[in-house]
């Protein structure tokens, strides 16, 4: 797993992808922070809640080549014939993407320090927010990895992931329009926005943590199954 | 005691309706170099992919050093170094980074630096060690692929067409390397070049349409197949007289004139009877008596395509006689003749020698410019 992880981290920073993702995160979080700064609020929750849609649209860039590139270059033949488990291949890639994602949010720590120059900020709220964005990221990254494992083309993977992100974003809007109670209930239950906003509102609910973690686990598992399935095709 | 390093039993692989691998069984002993020979699409790569655990078989088992590739993948894969048809390279890495990555990936326990350096020296890639793989030529990429397979010094090396894309000098180097590796490794290498397999391998398996149609040493293979070899002779002398003379030589079955090659010089194909003794000295003597100079004389060596045709025909005949020989299967063979026709586009002579070599089923066939004398 470590070998894959190290390679993927390197790959992110040899290609522009790692930099692009980090710059996008820093740029938008900085923009939202400057807005909040001008209002004089010491709470970064605003920044985090605004970052929701940015995360949705940047993560496909982060995950698009993770699995598809291996297939295209036929490196999967080396990976799958090495004495290493399929799950550690997938997890290595997952954690590499998570680390880049986390670096993208390193800017918020700087903002927190800027705030602490004026007032002492609430660190617990900050870490709650950070945990929220990490959980959201892990769920979305695992979906992205799964989509990437379905195709040989990075572009197809990216477009499909964008489509899924769009769906996730519009799910709450649909739920409002549709009047069938069962559909509404389901939409509310899977609503990424609702569950993520709980974190930015300062509510720490275990069910949300479990939701995002199990979501990530399911899609990572499905990715492993995809690799396995390829052998039997 | 002979250790069976690779045991393959009743391997089948089905892709939809296509049977890519059809009941392939063989064993490879420790330290043996086995050549896998077959035309494109014969199932060589699929078989190798199954042996290395990249693909799963539809049914059948593969054991590496006693470990089943499906039940004990970690132990089995640890013993395999695999060079796939297309070397599995990350283009944005340097050779150094890539080999270190593979070193980590395979969880090799040797001291890192000397091990990687030794392999680089072996396959001669020290001079590109710090270059991006993207910028390497095909030959160098192939060698990095071989280096990758050697990392961890695995007992079994599986090389899928290792010399593709290399220049002649490199091909010789790599062949020597494989021979050298064969001293303490078990090697399977695939190729569609007969001479390569002959040069390197102690044993050859010929595979076509997913079936093993021959499993023998290269010498036996060409000996058994070349008993009734035809000869090509270029003789200066009157055409009809020479042909008549040749026909009177004991052991000659048929003589075909291919036409004039130089002024007054004609080329003939002489077909001996099956199992006839060597007719060449007699032909030489008879011609010498008549003072007809023999300008060229060669036995028509079997090319891979011809060996295939032979084996196909043998198998077909066996089938017709209802002999339960394991290499007979009707549908596997029917399309093969057409396939090998492609290779016959080269020259007229070759096309002709091919059809004469293959006389059993279609001896009645006459080509336009082939004049029966």
Coordinates of C-alpha atoms in Angstrom, one line a residue, chain A:
Chain A
X1 CA 0.0 0.0 0.0
X2 CA 2.8 2.3 0.9
X3 CA 4.5 1.8 -2.5
X4 CA 1.3 2.8 -4.3
X5 CA 0.7 5.7 -2.0
X6 CA 4.1 7.1 -2.4
X7 CA 3.9 6.7 -6.2
X8 CA 0.6 8.4 -6.5
X9 CA 1.6 11.3 -4.3
X10 CA 4.6 11.8 -6.5
X11 CA 2.5 11.5 -9.6
X12 CA 0.2 14.3 -8.4
X13 CA 3.2 16.6 -8.0
X14 CA 5.0 15.6 -11.2
X15 CA 1.9 16.3 -13.2
X16 CA 0.1 19.6 -12.8
X17 CA -3.0 17.9 -11.3
X18 CA -1.9 18.1 -7.7
X19 CA -1.0 21.8 -8.0
X20 CA -4.2 22.7 -9.9
X21 CA -6.4 21.0 -7.3
X22 CA -4.5 22.7 -4.4
X23 CA -4.5 26.1 -6.0
X24 CA -8.2 25.8 -6.7
X25 CA -8.9 25.0 -3.1
X26 CA -6.6 27.7 -1.8
X27 CA -8.0 30.3 -4.2
X28 CA -11.6 29.7 -3.4
X29 CA -11.2 29.3 0.4
X30 CA -9.1 32.4 0.3
X31 CA -11.8 34.3 -1.6
X32 CA -14.5 33.2 0.8
X33 CA -12.2 34.0 3.8
X34 CA -11.6 37.5 2.5
X35 CA -15.3 38.0 2.2
X36 CA -15.9 36.8 5.8
X37 CA -12.9 38.8 7.0
X38 CA -14.4 42.0 5.7
X39 CA -17.6 41.1 7.6
X40 CA -15.5 40.8 10.8
X41 CA -16.7 37.3 11.7
X42 CA -14.2 35.1 13.6
X43 CA -15.9 31.9 12.5
X44 CA -14.6 29.9 9.5
X45 CA -17.8 27.9 9.2
X46 CA -18.9 30.3 6.4
X47 CA -15.8 29.4 4.4
X48 CA -16.3 25.7 4.9
X49 CA -20.0 25.8 4.0
X50 CA -19.2 27.7 0.8
X51 CA -16.5 25.2 -0.1
X52 CA -19.1 22.4 -0.5
X53 CA -19.8 23.1 -4.2
X54 CA -16.1 23.8 -4.9
X55 CA -15.2 20.4 -3.5
X56 CA -17.8 18.7 -5.6
X57 CA -16.3 20.1 -8.8
X58 CA -12.7 19.8 -8.0
X59 CA -12.6 16.2 -6.8
X60 CA -13.3 14.7 -10.2
X61 CA -10.0 16.3 -11.3
X62 CA -8.3 14.7 -8.4
X63 CA -9.6 11.2 -9.0
X64 CA -10.0 11.0 -12.8
X65 CA -6.7 9.4 -13.6
X66 CA -6.2 7.3 -10.5
X67 CA -7.4 4.0 -11.9
X68 CA -8.0 4.8 -15.6
X69 CA -4.4 5.7 -16.2
X70 CA -3.1 2.4 -15.0
X71 CA -5.4 0.6 -17.4
X72 CA -4.4 2.8 -20.3
X73 CA -0.7 2.4 -19.7
X74 CA -1.3 -1.3 -18.9
X75 CA 0.5 -0.9 -15.6
X76 CA -2.3 -2.7 -14.0
X77 CA -0.5 -5.9 -15.3
X78 CA 2.4 -5.1 -13.0
X79 CA 0.2 -4.1 -10.1
X80 CA -2.1 -7.1 -10.3
X81 CA 0.7 -9.6 -10.7
X82 CA 2.7 -8.2 -7.8
X83 CA 2.3 -10.0 -4.4
X84 CA 0.0 -7.3 -3.1
X85 CA -3.7 -7.3 -2.3
X86 CA -6.2 -5.5 -4.5
X87 CA -7.5 -3.6 -1.5
X88 CA -4.1 -2.2 -0.8
X89 CA -3.8 -0.9 -4.4
X90 CA -7.1 0.9 -4.0
X91 CA -6.4 2.2 -0.5
X92 CA -3.0 3.5 -1.5
X93 CA -4.6 5.5 -4.2
X94 CA -7.4 6.7 -2.0
X95 CA -5.1 7.9 0.7
X96 CA -2.8 9.7 -1.8
X97 CA -5.9 11.6 -3.1
X98 CA -6.9 12.3 0.5
X99 CA -3.5 13.8 1.4
X100 CA -3.6 16.1 -1.6
X101 CA -7.2 17.1 -0.7
X102 CA -6.1 17.9 2.9
X103 CA -3.2 20.0 1.6
X104 CA -5.7 22.0 -0.3
X105 CA -7.4 22.9 3.0
X106 CA -4.1 23.8 4.7
X107 CA -5.0 27.4 3.9
X108 CA -7.8 27.3 6.4
X109 CA -5.2 26.8 9.2
X110 CA -3.5 30.0 8.1
X111 CA -6.9 31.8 8.2
X112 CA -7.5 30.5 11.7
X113 CA -4.1 31.9 12.7
X114 CA -4.9 35.2 11.2
X115 CA -8.1 35.3 13.2
X116 CA -6.2 34.4 16.4
X117 CA -4.2 37.6 16.0
X118 CA -7.4 39.5 16.8
X119 CA -9.5 37.2 19.0
X120 CA -9.0 33.6 20.3
X121 CA -10.8 31.5 17.8
X122 CA -12.9 28.4 18.6
X123 CA -10.6 25.6 17.6
X124 CA -13.2 22.9 18.3
X125 CA -15.6 24.4 15.8
X126 CA -12.6 24.6 13.3
X127 CA -11.7 21.0 13.7
X128 CA -15.3 20.0 13.5
X129 CA -15.5 21.8 10.1
X130 CA -12.2 20.2 9.0
X131 CA -13.5 16.8 9.9
X132 CA -16.7 17.5 8.0
X133 CA -14.9 18.5 4.8
X134 CA -12.6 15.5 5.1
X135 CA -15.5 13.1 5.5
X136 CA -17.2 14.7 2.5
X137 CA -14.0 14.5 0.6
X138 CA -13.5 10.8 1.4
X139 CA -17.0 9.9 0.2
X140 CA -16.5 11.9 -3.1
X141 CA -13.0 10.6 -3.7
X142 CA -14.2 7.0 -3.3
X143 CA -16.9 7.6 -5.8
X144 CA -14.4 9.2 -8.1
X145 CA -12.0 6.3 -7.8
X146 CA -14.8 3.9 -8.6
X147 CA -15.9 5.8 -11.7
X148 CA -12.2 6.0 -12.8
X149 CA -12.0 2.2 -12.5
X150 CA -14.8 1.8 -15.0
X151 CA -13.0 3.4 -17.9
X152 CA -9.6 3.7 -19.6
X153 CA -10.1 7.3 -20.4
X154 CA -9.4 10.1 -17.9
X155 CA -11.8 12.4 -19.6
X156 CA -14.7 10.0 -19.5
X157 CA -13.9 9.4 -15.8
X158 CA -13.8 13.2 -15.1
X159 CA -17.1 13.9 -17.0
X160 CA -18.9 11.0 -15.3
X161 CA -17.7 12.2 -11.9
X162 CA -18.8 15.7 -12.7
X163 CA -22.2 14.4 -13.6
X164 CA -22.4 12.5 -10.3
X165 CA -21.3 15.7 -8.4
X166 CA -24.0 17.6 -10.1
X167 CA -26.6 15.1 -9.1
X168 CA -25.4 15.2 -5.5
X169 CA -25.6 19.0 -5.5
X170 CA -29.1 19.1 -7.0
X171 CA -30.5 16.3 -4.9
X172 CA -31.8 18.7 -2.3
X173 CA -33.4 20.9 -4.9
X174 CA -35.2 17.8 -6.3
X175 CA -36.3 16.8 -2.8
X176 CA -38.0 20.2 -2.4
X177 CA -39.9 19.9 -5.7
X178 CA -41.0 16.3 -5.4
X179 CA -44.0 15.8 -3.3
X180 CA -43.9 12.1 -2.8
X181 CA -43.0 11.6 0.8
X182 CA -40.9 8.4 0.4
X183 CA -38.7 9.9 -2.3
X184 CA -38.3 13.0 -0.2
X185 CA -37.3 10.9 2.7
X186 CA -34.7 9.0 0.7
X187 CA -33.4 12.2 -0.8
X188 CA -33.1 13.8 2.6
X189 CA -31.3 10.8 3.9
X190 CA -28.7 10.6 1.2
X191 CA -28.3 14.4 1.0
X192 CA -24.6 15.2 1.1
X193 CA -25.4 18.9 1.6
X194 CA -27.7 18.3 4.6
X195 CA -25.3 16.1 6.3
X196 CA -22.3 18.3 5.6
X197 CA -24.1 21.4 6.7
X198 CA -24.7 19.8 10.1
X199 CA -20.9 20.0 10.5
X200 CA -20.7 23.7 9.4
X201 CA -23.5 24.5 11.7
X202 CA -21.5 23.2 14.6
X203 CA -23.5 20.0 15.0
X204 CA -21.4 16.8 15.5
X205 CA -23.7 13.9 14.8
X206 CA -22.2 10.4 14.8
X207 CA -24.7 9.3 12.2
X208 CA -23.3 11.7 9.7
X209 CA -19.7 10.5 10.4
X210 CA -20.9 6.9 9.9
X211 CA -22.8 7.9 6.8
X212 CA -19.8 9.4 5.0
X213 CA -17.4 6.7 6.2
X214 CA -19.6 3.9 5.1
X215 CA -20.3 5.6 1.8
X216 CA -16.5 5.8 1.2
X217 CA -16.1 2.1 2.3
X218 CA -18.8 0.9 -0.1
X219 CA -17.3 2.6 -3.1
X220 CA -13.8 1.5 -2.3
X221 CA -15.1 -2.0 -1.9
X222 CA -16.8 -1.7 -5.3
X223 CA -13.6 -0.5 -6.9
X224 CA -11.8 -3.6 -5.5
X225 CA -14.6 -5.7 -7.0
X226 CA -14.2 -4.0 -10.3
X227 CA -10.5 -4.9 -10.4
X228 CA -11.4 -8.4 -9.4
X229 CA -14.2 -8.6 -12.0
X230 CA -11.8 -7.6 -14.8
X231 CA -9.8 -10.8 -14.2
X232 CA -12.9 -12.9 -14.8
X233 CA -14.2 -11.0 -17.8

